C-alpha cells in the first residue's frame, strides 16, 4: 500500500501523521517580513499630506516633484532589493536573506523618524523599499520549500494577506500617531522577525543543495513531527535537484519556455499598470483631491479594511472558482470602478452663485446640494470596489500563476525578470502619477487605468490558461503542445513518453 501512487486528492499515510504546529510557527516568523513590506509600501499615504502642507517644517516641506520622488523611490529600492535577493537566495540561503532585509529596513526607518533634511526622508524611503523587495522575493520561496503539498496552497497566500494587514495597520495607526512615530513603529515587525527566525530552520532544499542530508532530514522531521516518514520527501527533493539543469538560449526560444515566461512578465506588467501601487501610495492625497465628505485618513483606513476582506475572499475562492473566472471578475470590477472614477473626476460641478429670492429656485438649489453630497461618496465607493476587484484577482493570482507556469530550470532568471519589470513599471507609474494629477487632475490617470483594465480582460481571454486542478506536469504539457492539458496521470505518462 505504501508504495502505490496515491490519487491526487487522497492523503498518504505519512501525510496523515503530519503535525503542522511548528511549520505554522516558521511561516508566521517569515511573513512578519511581508507585514513590514505592506506597512512600508503605503507609509507615504498619511505622511505626504503633512509634508506638503504650509505648516510643515520648512526643511522637510515638499513640492510636487519632491513628493513624487518620495512616493515612487520606494519601488526603485524594491527593484534593487528583489534583484539582490535573487543572488542572496543562492549565496546565503532563503532564511538568511529574509533576516538580512531587517538591516536596510531598520536604517531606513531611523532616517525617516529622525529626519531633519529631505535627503534623509528619500534615502530612508529607498532603504525600506530595498527591504520590501528582498522580503517579497525571498519569503514565498522559503514558505514553498518548507511546506508540504497538503498546505502549500493555503500557506502560499499568507504573504499577500500579511502584507495587506501591514498596510491596514499603517492606515489605522496614521489616524492617531504622528508621522515620525509611524516610522519608529515600523521597526518593530522587522526586528521581531529577526528574533523569531533565528530559532527557525533553514530550507531543507537549501541544505540538500549544500550536501547536508542529515541536517535536511532533521529539519523535515522538526517541521512535520516525529511520526512523519521523511524519506519520501527527501527523495523527491533530491530528484528535483538532480534533474534540474541549466536552460540554454536556444531552449528559451521554444514555446514551452518563452510562452510561460511571456505570460508571467506581461501579467506583472499589466498588474502594475492597473494603477494599484500609486493608488495605495497616494491614497490620502487622492481622497483629499476627490472632496470626499469624510477625512482622507478615515477613507484610507476603510479602503484598507476592504482590501483585507477581499484578499480573504480570494483565498477561499482560488481553488473553487478557478483562476480565469476570478481574473475576469477582477478585471470587470476594476474596469467599472476605474470608469466611474474617470467620469466622476472629469465632471466638475459649477460653483453655486448667491441664493436667489425665488423659492422654487431655492428649492432646486437645495435638491442639487443634497445630490452633490450623495455624489461625493462616489470616489470612496468606487475606490473600494477597485481595491476589492484587484485583491480578489489580479493581486494574488499573478503571483500564483507565476509559480505554476514558470518552468523550474528557468525559474530563477524568469522570476528576476518579473520582479524587475514589476517594480520598474511601478516606479514609472508612481512617479508620473503625481505629476499627471498635479497638471491634469485625477481624470488622466484614471483614464489610463480604465484602458489597462480592458487590456487585462483581453489578455486573460487570449493568453492565460486555466490551471486549477492541473498538475505541474499537465501545465508543462500545455505549453509544450500549445493546446492540450493531460487530464490524469496515466495520460500524462503516455504523452510524455
Short mmCIF file of C-alpha atoms in Angstrom, two decimals:
data_model
loop_
_atom_site.label_atom_id
_atom_site.label_comp_id
_atom_site.label_asym_id
_atom_site.label_seq_id
_atom_site.Cartn_x
_atom_site.Cartn_y
_atom_site.Cartn_z
CA UNK A 1 0.00 0.00 0.00
CA UNK A 2 2.79 2.44 0.94
CA UNK A 3 4.44 2.04 -2.50
CA UNK A 4 1.31 2.67 -4.58
CA UNK A 5 0.87 6.02 -6.28
CA UNK A 6 -1.88 7.84 -4.38
CA UNK A 7 -4.77 9.66 -6.02
CA UNK A 8 -4.28 13.39 -6.45
CA UNK A 9 -6.63 14.42 -3.66
CA UNK A 10 -6.07 11.50 -1.34
CA UNK A 11 -3.64 11.95 1.59
CA UNK A 12 -0.85 9.41 2.01
CA UNK A 13 -0.28 7.57 5.27
CA UNK A 14 2.70 9.83 6.04
CA UNK A 15 0.59 12.95 5.43
CA UNK A 16 -1.97 11.74 7.96
CA UNK A 17 0.79 11.74 10.63
CA UNK A 18 1.93 15.30 9.98
CA UNK A 19 1.95 17.86 12.78
CA UNK A 20 1.81 21.39 11.37
CA UNK A 21 2.26 23.47 14.52
CA UNK A 22 5.99 24.12 14.03
CA UNK A 23 5.52 24.72 10.32
CA UNK A 24 2.91 27.38 11.10
CA UNK A 25 5.31 28.99 13.59
CA UNK A 26 8.08 29.14 10.96
CA UNK A 27 5.69 30.63 8.40
CA UNK A 28 4.48 33.22 10.94
CA UNK A 29 8.07 34.26 11.67
CA UNK A 30 8.79 34.66 7.96
CA UNK A 31 5.64 36.56 6.96
CA UNK A 32 6.36 39.26 9.54
CA UNK A 33 8.64 40.48 6.76
CA UNK A 34 5.62 40.77 4.46
CA UNK A 35 3.78 42.68 7.19
CA UNK A 36 6.68 45.13 7.22
CA UNK A 37 6.59 45.26 3.40
CA UNK A 38 2.88 46.17 3.33
CA UNK A 39 3.43 48.76 6.07
CA UNK A 40 6.37 50.45 4.37
CA UNK A 41 4.78 50.48 0.89
CA UNK A 42 1.91 52.75 1.97
CA UNK A 43 3.91 54.78 4.51
CA UNK A 44 3.80 57.81 2.21
CA UNK A 45 -0.02 57.90 2.19
CA UNK A 46 -0.52 59.62 5.59
CA UNK A 47 2.89 61.34 5.54
CA UNK A 48 2.69 63.30 2.27
CA UNK A 49 -0.30 65.49 3.29
CA UNK A 50 1.65 66.56 6.39
CA UNK A 51 4.84 67.32 4.48
CA UNK A 52 3.10 69.20 1.65
CA UNK A 53 1.09 71.43 3.98
CA UNK A 54 2.16 75.05 4.70
CA UNK A 55 2.56 74.09 8.39
CA UNK A 56 5.31 71.55 7.64
CA UNK A 57 8.91 72.06 8.79
CA UNK A 58 10.47 74.29 6.06
CA UNK A 59 13.45 71.92 5.89
CA UNK A 60 11.12 69.00 5.07
CA UNK A 61 8.35 70.71 3.10
CA UNK A 62 7.82 69.05 -0.29
CA UNK A 63 6.66 70.36 -3.65
CA UNK A 64 5.13 68.16 -6.37
CA UNK A 65 8.46 66.87 -7.70
CA UNK A 66 9.82 66.02 -4.23
CA UNK A 67 6.54 64.34 -3.26
CA UNK A 68 6.65 62.31 -6.49
CA UNK A 69 10.13 61.07 -5.61
CA UNK A 70 9.16 60.30 -2.01
CA UNK A 71 6.22 58.21 -3.20
CA UNK A 72 7.99 56.43 -6.07
CA UNK A 73 11.57 55.92 -4.86
CA UNK A 74 10.31 53.04 -2.71
CA UNK A 75 9.59 50.99 -5.84
CA UNK A 76 13.08 51.73 -7.19
CA UNK A 77 14.52 50.36 -3.94
CA UNK A 78 12.22 47.34 -4.19
CA UNK A 79 13.54 46.57 -7.68
CA UNK A 80 17.11 46.68 -6.35
CA UNK A 81 16.16 44.58 -3.32
CA UNK A 82 14.34 42.00 -5.44
CA UNK A 83 17.30 41.54 -7.77
CA UNK A 84 19.69 41.41 -4.81
CA UNK A 85 17.55 38.74 -3.19
CA UNK A 86 17.82 36.57 -6.30
CA UNK A 87 21.59 36.47 -5.73
CA UNK A 88 21.41 36.20 -1.93
CA UNK A 89 18.93 33.30 -2.05
CA UNK A 90 21.57 31.12 -3.73
CA UNK A 91 24.53 32.66 -1.91
CA UNK A 92 23.43 32.56 1.75
CA UNK A 93 20.03 30.83 1.56
CA UNK A 94 16.40 31.89 1.89
CA UNK A 95 16.23 32.26 5.68
CA UNK A 96 19.33 34.47 5.99
CA UNK A 97 18.17 36.57 3.02
CA UNK A 98 14.91 37.31 4.84
CA UNK A 99 16.77 38.18 8.04
CA UNK A 100 19.18 40.45 6.13
CA UNK A 101 16.23 42.58 4.98
CA UNK A 102 15.90 43.90 8.54
CA UNK A 103 19.16 45.87 8.12
CA UNK A 104 18.02 48.31 5.39
CA UNK A 105 14.53 48.38 6.93
CA UNK A 106 15.76 49.48 10.37
CA UNK A 107 18.24 52.04 8.99
CA UNK A 108 15.59 53.44 6.66
CA UNK A 109 13.02 53.93 9.41
CA UNK A 110 15.65 55.51 11.69
CA UNK A 111 16.48 58.03 8.95
CA UNK A 112 12.83 58.91 8.36
CA UNK A 113 11.93 59.04 12.04
CA UNK A 114 14.76 61.44 12.83
CA UNK A 115 14.79 63.32 9.52
CA UNK A 116 15.78 67.00 9.53
CA UNK A 117 16.51 67.22 5.78
CA UNK A 118 14.78 65.92 2.62
CA UNK A 119 17.68 63.62 1.67
CA UNK A 120 17.09 61.65 4.89
CA UNK A 121 13.44 61.09 4.00
CA UNK A 122 14.23 59.97 0.46
CA UNK A 123 17.15 57.76 1.50
CA UNK A 124 15.10 56.17 4.27
CA UNK A 125 12.22 55.56 1.87
CA UNK A 126 14.61 53.95 -0.66
CA UNK A 127 16.13 51.66 2.01
CA UNK A 128 12.73 50.46 3.22
CA UNK A 129 11.99 49.72 -0.45
CA UNK A 130 15.15 47.61 -0.68
CA UNK A 131 13.97 45.65 2.36
CA UNK A 132 10.50 45.26 0.85
CA UNK A 133 11.91 43.92 -2.41
CA UNK A 134 14.11 41.43 -0.54
CA UNK A 135 11.22 40.05 1.51
CA UNK A 136 8.82 39.93 -1.45
CA UNK A 137 11.33 37.84 -3.41
CA UNK A 138 12.58 35.57 -0.60
CA UNK A 139 9.64 34.79 1.67
CA UNK A 140 7.40 32.98 -0.87
CA UNK A 141 10.36 30.77 -1.85
CA UNK A 142 11.13 29.94 1.79
CA UNK A 143 7.49 29.11 2.55
CA UNK A 144 7.10 26.92 -0.53
CA UNK A 145 10.25 24.97 0.34
CA UNK A 146 9.40 24.27 3.99
CA UNK A 147 5.70 23.47 3.35
CA UNK A 148 4.30 20.11 2.29
CA UNK A 149 1.89 19.87 -0.62
CA UNK A 150 -1.27 19.47 1.50
CA UNK A 151 -0.99 23.03 2.90
CA UNK A 152 1.33 24.71 0.40
CA UNK A 153 -1.53 26.47 -1.38
CA UNK A 154 -3.05 27.88 1.81
CA UNK A 155 0.30 28.94 3.26
CA UNK A 156 1.27 30.43 -0.11
CA UNK A 157 -1.47 33.04 0.31
CA UNK A 158 -0.12 34.14 3.73
CA UNK A 159 2.47 36.63 2.35
CA UNK A 160 -0.25 38.53 0.46
CA UNK A 161 -2.63 38.54 3.44
CA UNK A 162 0.01 39.72 5.94
CA UNK A 163 1.17 42.47 3.55
CA UNK A 164 -2.44 43.72 3.47
CA UNK A 165 -2.52 43.52 7.29
CA UNK A 166 0.61 45.67 7.38
CA UNK A 167 -0.95 48.32 5.13
CA UNK A 168 -4.14 48.34 7.21
CA UNK A 169 -2.08 48.72 10.40
CA UNK A 170 -0.33 51.75 8.89
CA UNK A 171 -3.62 53.37 7.86
CA UNK A 172 -5.15 52.70 11.30
CA UNK A 173 -2.12 53.97 13.25
CA UNK A 174 -1.95 57.01 10.97
CA UNK A 175 -5.28 58.13 12.44
CA UNK A 176 -3.74 58.80 15.84
CA UNK A 177 0.08 58.67 15.62
CA UNK A 178 2.36 61.45 14.23
CA UNK A 179 4.32 60.53 11.10
CA UNK A 180 7.70 60.34 12.87
CA UNK A 181 6.35 57.79 15.36
CA UNK A 182 4.90 55.81 12.47
CA UNK A 183 8.50 55.34 11.31
CA UNK A 184 9.58 54.23 14.78
CA UNK A 185 6.71 51.72 14.94
CA UNK A 186 7.76 50.36 11.53
CA UNK A 187 10.98 48.99 13.01
CA UNK A 188 9.16 46.63 15.39
CA UNK A 189 7.90 43.88 13.00
CA UNK A 190 11.27 43.66 11.21
CA UNK A 191 13.18 43.25 14.48
CA UNK A 192 10.65 40.72 15.79
CA UNK A 193 11.02 38.78 12.54
CA UNK A 194 14.79 38.52 13.04
CA UNK A 195 14.42 37.28 16.62
CA UNK A 196 11.86 34.59 15.71
CA UNK A 197 13.60 33.45 12.51
CA UNK A 198 16.82 32.92 14.44
CA UNK A 199 15.12 29.90 16.05
CA UNK A 200 13.55 28.60 12.82
CA UNK A 201 15.18 26.03 10.49
CA UNK A 202 16.76 26.65 7.11
CA UNK A 203 15.11 25.36 3.95
CA UNK A 204 15.63 21.57 3.57
CA UNK A 205 16.13 22.09 -0.17
CA UNK A 206 18.93 24.56 0.54
CA UNK A 207 20.59 22.11 2.93
CA UNK A 208 20.44 19.32 0.33
CA UNK A 209 22.00 21.61 -2.27
CA UNK A 210 24.87 22.13 0.19
CA UNK A 211 25.17 18.36 0.65
CA UNK A 212 23.94 18.37 4.28
CA UNK A 213 21.47 15.49 4.00
CA UNK A 214 21.34 14.67 7.73
CA UNK A 215 20.52 18.27 8.63
CA UNK A 216 17.87 18.37 5.89
CA UNK A 217 16.25 15.22 7.27
CA UNK A 218 16.31 16.72 10.78
CA UNK A 219 14.65 19.91 9.50
CA UNK A 220 11.88 17.95 7.76
CA UNK A 221 11.27 15.91 10.90
CA UNK A 222 11.18 19.11 13.01
CA UNK A 223 8.69 20.71 10.64
CA UNK A 224 6.43 17.65 10.13
CA UNK A 225 6.58 15.92 13.53
CA UNK A 226 8.42 12.90 14.88
CA UNK A 227 5.99 10.37 13.33
CA UNK A 228 6.46 11.61 9.77
CA UNK A 229 8.28 9.43 7.23
CA UNK A 230 10.95 11.79 5.90
CA UNK A 231 12.45 9.50 3.25
CA UNK A 232 9.84 10.01 0.54
CA UNK A 233 10.06 13.78 0.77
CA UNK A 234 13.84 13.72 0.88
CA UNK A 235 13.93 11.52 -2.23
CA UNK A 236 11.53 13.83 -4.08
CA UNK A 237 13.62 16.91 -3.27
CA UNK A 238 16.88 15.18 -4.25
CA UNK A 239 15.32 14.01 -7.53
CA UNK A 240 14.18 17.56 -8.27
CA UNK A 241 17.66 18.94 -7.57
CA UNK A 242 19.43 16.25 -9.61
CA UNK A 243 17.17 16.70 -12.65
CA UNK A 244 17.35 20.50 -12.59
CA UNK A 245 19.70 21.51 -15.36
CA UNK A 246 20.53 24.86 -16.89
CA UNK A 247 18.45 26.21 -19.71
CA UNK A 248 20.22 27.35 -22.89
CA UNK A 249 19.33 30.33 -25.08
CA UNK A 250 18.19 28.02 -27.87
CA UNK A 251 15.81 26.26 -25.44
CA UNK A 252 14.37 29.62 -24.37
CA UNK A 253 13.20 30.06 -27.98
CA UNK A 254 10.91 27.03 -27.71
CA UNK A 255 7.20 27.52 -26.79
CA UNK A 256 7.38 25.57 -23.52
CA UNK A 257 9.82 28.22 -22.23
CA UNK A 258 9.05 31.55 -23.88
CA UNK A 259 5.24 31.29 -23.62
CA UNK A 260 5.03 30.87 -19.81
CA UNK A 261 7.78 33.50 -19.34
CA UNK A 262 5.91 35.92 -21.61
CA UNK A 263 2.63 35.31 -19.73
CA UNK A 264 4.31 35.83 -16.33
CA UNK A 265 6.12 39.02 -17.35
CA UNK A 266 3.04 40.52 -19.05
CA UNK A 267 0.86 39.72 -16.03
CA UNK A 268 3.30 41.53 -13.74
CA UNK A 269 3.40 44.49 -16.16
CA UNK A 270 -0.40 44.72 -16.50
CA UNK A 271 -0.85 44.21 -12.75
CA UNK A 272 1.18 47.34 -12.05
CA UNK A 273 -0.30 49.32 -14.96
CA UNK A 274 -3.77 48.98 -13.39
CA UNK A 275 -2.52 51.69 -11.02
CA UNK A 276 -2.67 49.75 -7.78
CA UNK A 277 0.70 50.98 -6.45
CA UNK A 278 0.15 54.74 -6.98
CA UNK A 279 -3.38 54.42 -5.60
CA UNK A 280 -2.10 52.78 -2.41
CA UNK A 281 0.93 55.08 -2.12
CA UNK A 282 -1.10 58.29 -2.62
CA UNK A 283 -4.38 57.14 -1.09
CA UNK A 284 -4.86 60.04 1.35
CA UNK A 285 -3.84 62.74 -1.17
CA UNK A 286 -6.22 61.17 -3.72
CA UNK A 287 -9.14 61.33 -1.30
CA UNK A 288 -8.23 64.91 -0.35
CA UNK A 289 -8.37 65.84 -4.04
CA UNK A 290 -11.66 63.94 -4.53
CA UNK A 291 -13.52 66.06 -1.94
CA UNK A 292 -14.97 63.04 -0.11
CA UNK A 293 -17.07 64.09 2.95
CA UNK A 294 -15.03 62.02 5.42
CA UNK A 295 -11.49 62.99 6.31
CA UNK A 296 -8.99 61.41 3.89
CA UNK A 297 -7.27 59.42 6.65
CA UNK A 298 -10.55 57.70 7.59
CA UNK A 299 -11.27 56.91 3.93
CA UNK A 300 -7.83 55.30 3.64
CA UNK A 301 -8.45 53.13 6.71
CA UNK A 302 -11.83 52.00 5.30
CA UNK A 303 -10.23 51.05 1.97
CA UNK A 304 -7.52 49.13 3.85
CA UNK A 305 -10.16 47.08 5.66
CA UNK A 306 -11.96 46.34 2.37
CA UNK A 307 -8.66 45.22 0.85
CA UNK A 308 -8.11 42.76 3.71
CA UNK A 309 -11.63 41.35 3.30
CA UNK A 310 -11.20 40.90 -0.46
CA UNK A 311 -7.90 39.04 -0.06
CA UNK A 312 -9.62 36.63 2.34
CA UNK A 313 -12.42 36.11 -0.21
CA UNK A 314 -9.86 35.39 -2.95
CA UNK A 315 -8.06 32.84 -0.76
CA UNK A 316 -11.36 30.98 -0.24
CA UNK A 317 -12.35 31.06 -3.93
CA UNK A 318 -8.96 30.39 -5.51
CA UNK A 319 -9.40 26.62 -5.90
CA UNK A 320 -13.19 26.69 -6.22
CA UNK A 321 -13.96 29.32 -8.86
CA UNK A 322 -10.78 28.90 -10.91
CA UNK A 323 -8.07 31.36 -11.88
CA UNK A 324 -9.58 32.68 -15.12
CA UNK A 325 -13.03 33.23 -13.60
CA UNK A 326 -11.53 35.28 -10.77
CA UNK A 327 -9.37 37.23 -13.23
CA UNK A 328 -12.43 38.02 -15.38
CA UNK A 329 -14.36 39.17 -12.31
CA UNK A 330 -11.38 41.16 -11.06
CA UNK A 331 -10.87 42.87 -14.44
CA UNK A 332 -14.55 43.78 -14.77
CA UNK A 333 -14.79 45.22 -11.26
CA UNK A 334 -11.63 47.28 -11.77
CA UNK A 335 -12.83 48.46 -15.19
CA UNK A 336 -16.24 49.56 -13.94
CA UNK A 337 -14.84 51.34 -10.88
CA UNK A 338 -11.99 52.99 -12.86
CA UNK A 339 -14.51 54.15 -15.49
CA UNK A 340 -16.72 55.59 -12.74
CA UNK A 341 -13.73 57.38 -11.18
CA UNK A 342 -12.76 58.74 -14.60
CA UNK A 343 -16.24 60.12 -15.27
CA UNK A 344 -16.57 61.48 -11.74
CA UNK A 345 -13.18 63.26 -11.84
CA UNK A 346 -13.96 64.71 -15.29
CA UNK A 347 -17.33 66.13 -14.18
CA UNK A 348 -16.76 69.39 -12.34
CA UNK A 349 -19.95 70.85 -10.86
CA UNK A 350 -20.49 74.58 -11.35
CA UNK A 351 -19.97 76.54 -8.15
CA UNK A 352 -23.28 77.83 -6.78
CA UNK A 353 -23.94 81.56 -7.01
CA UNK A 354 -25.72 83.67 -4.37
CA UNK A 355 -29.01 82.22 -3.21
CA UNK A 356 -31.87 83.81 -5.21
CA UNK A 357 -35.05 85.08 -3.54
CA UNK A 358 -37.22 82.83 -5.71
CA UNK A 359 -38.47 79.97 -3.51
CA UNK A 360 -38.69 77.48 -6.38
CA UNK A 361 -35.15 78.15 -7.46
CA UNK A 362 -34.03 77.92 -3.83
CA UNK A 363 -35.67 74.50 -3.54
CA UNK A 364 -33.91 73.36 -6.71
CA UNK A 365 -30.63 74.55 -5.26
CA UNK A 366 -31.25 72.59 -2.04
CA UNK A 367 -32.01 69.41 -4.00
CA UNK A 368 -28.90 69.94 -6.13
CA UNK A 369 -26.80 70.38 -2.99
CA UNK A 370 -28.11 67.14 -1.46
CA UNK A 371 -27.50 65.33 -4.75
CA UNK A 372 -23.95 66.69 -4.81
CA UNK A 373 -23.41 65.48 -1.24
CA UNK A 374 -24.51 61.95 -2.18
CA UNK A 375 -22.38 62.03 -5.33
CA UNK A 376 -19.34 62.96 -3.26
CA UNK A 377 -19.34 59.42 -1.87
CA UNK A 378 -18.77 58.00 -5.37
CA UNK A 379 -14.93 58.26 -5.21
CA UNK A 380 -14.81 56.36 -1.91
CA UNK A 381 -17.21 53.62 -3.06
CA UNK A 382 -15.52 53.27 -6.46
CA UNK A 383 -12.06 53.06 -4.89
CA UNK A 384 -13.32 50.37 -2.51
CA UNK A 385 -14.70 48.39 -5.48
CA UNK A 386 -11.42 48.85 -7.37
CA UNK A 387 -9.35 47.58 -4.43
CA UNK A 388 -11.80 44.72 -3.87
CA UNK A 389 -11.56 43.69 -7.53
CA UNK A 390 -7.78 43.87 -7.60
CA UNK A 391 -7.26 41.96 -4.36
CA UNK A 392 -9.53 39.07 -5.36
CA UNK A 393 -7.90 38.53 -8.76
CA UNK A 394 -5.00 40.37 -10.34
CA UNK A 395 -3.28 40.82 -6.97
CA UNK A 396 -2.79 37.26 -5.66
CA UNK A 397 -3.37 35.22 -8.86
CA UNK A 398 -0.49 36.91 -10.69
CA UNK A 399 1.94 35.53 -8.11
CA UNK A 400 0.23 32.12 -8.01
CA UNK A 401 0.21 31.67 -11.79
CA UNK A 402 3.85 32.70 -11.99
CA UNK A 403 4.78 29.89 -9.59
CA UNK A 404 2.61 27.41 -11.52
CA UNK A 405 3.57 28.11 -15.14
CA UNK A 406 7.27 29.03 -15.00
CA UNK A 407 9.50 26.03 -15.87
CA UNK A 408 11.68 25.02 -12.95
CA UNK A 409 15.01 25.24 -14.81
CA UNK A 410 14.31 28.84 -15.87
CA UNK A 411 12.56 29.98 -12.70
CA UNK A 412 15.48 31.91 -11.23
CA UNK A 413 16.11 34.05 -14.31
CA UNK A 414 12.40 34.42 -15.13
CA UNK A 415 11.50 35.41 -11.56
CA UNK A 416 14.23 38.03 -11.56
CA UNK A 417 12.90 39.40 -14.85
CA UNK A 418 9.34 39.51 -13.46
CA UNK A 419 10.48 41.34 -10.31
CA UNK A 420 12.46 43.88 -12.36
CA UNK A 421 9.60 44.56 -14.80
CA UNK A 422 7.08 44.82 -11.97
CA UNK A 423 8.93 47.31 -9.79
CA UNK A 424 10.31 49.44 -12.63
CA UNK A 425 6.78 49.73 -14.01
CA UNK A 426 5.55 50.67 -10.53
CA UNK A 427 8.29 53.31 -10.23
CA UNK A 428 7.49 54.84 -13.63
CA UNK A 429 3.76 54.95 -12.96
CA UNK A 430 4.00 56.15 -9.33
CA UNK A 431 6.39 58.95 -10.25
CA UNK A 432 4.30 60.02 -13.25
CA UNK A 433 1.03 59.86 -11.28
CA UNK A 434 1.95 62.78 -9.01
CA UNK A 435 2.78 64.99 -12.00
CA UNK A 436 -0.28 63.96 -14.01
CA UNK A 437 -2.54 64.56 -11.01
CA UNK A 438 -0.99 67.96 -10.36
CA UNK A 439 -1.25 69.08 -14.01
CA UNK A 440 -4.49 67.45 -15.22
CA UNK A 441 -6.24 66.32 -12.05
CA UNK A 442 -7.22 62.71 -11.44
CA UNK A 443 -9.02 62.37 -14.79
CA UNK A 444 -6.00 61.41 -16.94
CA UNK A 445 -4.51 58.78 -14.55
CA UNK A 446 -7.93 57.18 -14.07
CA UNK A 447 -8.50 57.11 -17.83
CA UNK A 448 -5.18 55.27 -18.31
CA UNK A 449 -6.15 52.74 -15.62
CA UNK A 450 -9.52 52.18 -17.33
CA UNK A 451 -7.85 51.35 -20.65
CA UNK A 452 -5.40 48.99 -18.93
CA UNK A 453 -8.30 47.11 -17.28
CA UNK A 454 -9.72 46.44 -20.76
CA UNK A 455 -6.31 45.08 -21.81
CA UNK A 456 -6.35 42.84 -18.72
CA UNK A 457 -9.69 41.39 -19.84
CA UNK A 458 -8.39 40.69 -23.35
CA UNK A 459 -5.08 39.22 -22.13
CA UNK A 460 -6.93 36.88 -19.77
CA UNK A 461 -9.24 35.75 -22.58
CA UNK A 462 -6.49 35.11 -25.14
CA UNK A 463 -3.28 34.16 -23.33
CA UNK A 464 -3.85 32.84 -19.78
CA UNK A 465 -4.62 29.11 -19.34
CA UNK A 466 -6.83 27.74 -16.57
CA UNK A 467 -4.50 25.89 -14.19
CA UNK A 468 -6.98 24.97 -11.46
CA UNK A 469 -6.76 21.27 -10.65
CA UNK A 470 -3.84 20.75 -13.03
CA UNK A 471 -0.57 19.17 -12.02
CA UNK A 472 2.70 20.87 -12.93
CA UNK A 473 3.29 18.11 -15.50
CA UNK A 474 -0.05 18.86 -17.17
CA UNK A 475 0.71 22.58 -17.26
CA UNK A 476 4.10 21.92 -18.85
CA UNK A 477 2.41 19.68 -21.43
CA UNK A 478 0.00 22.51 -22.28
CA UNK A 479 2.85 24.87 -23.15
CA UNK A 480 4.76 22.13 -24.94
CA UNK A 481 1.85 21.23 -27.23
CA UNK A 482 0.19 24.64 -27.23
CA UNK A 483 -3.28 23.14 -26.98
CA UNK A 484 -3.59 20.14 -24.65
CA UNK A 485 -3.79 19.55 -20.93
CA UNK A 486 -3.35 15.92 -19.89
CA UNK A 487 -6.30 15.07 -17.65
CA UNK A 488 -4.80 12.40 -15.44
CA UNK A 489 -1.50 10.80 -14.61
CA UNK A 490 -1.89 7.85 -16.97
CA UNK A 491 -2.50 10.16 -19.92
CA UNK A 492 0.37 12.37 -18.81
CA UNK A 493 2.69 9.37 -18.77
CA UNK A 494 1.53 8.28 -22.23
CA UNK A 495 2.02 11.72 -23.78
CA UNK A 496 5.35 12.42 -22.13
CA UNK A 497 6.69 9.09 -23.34
#
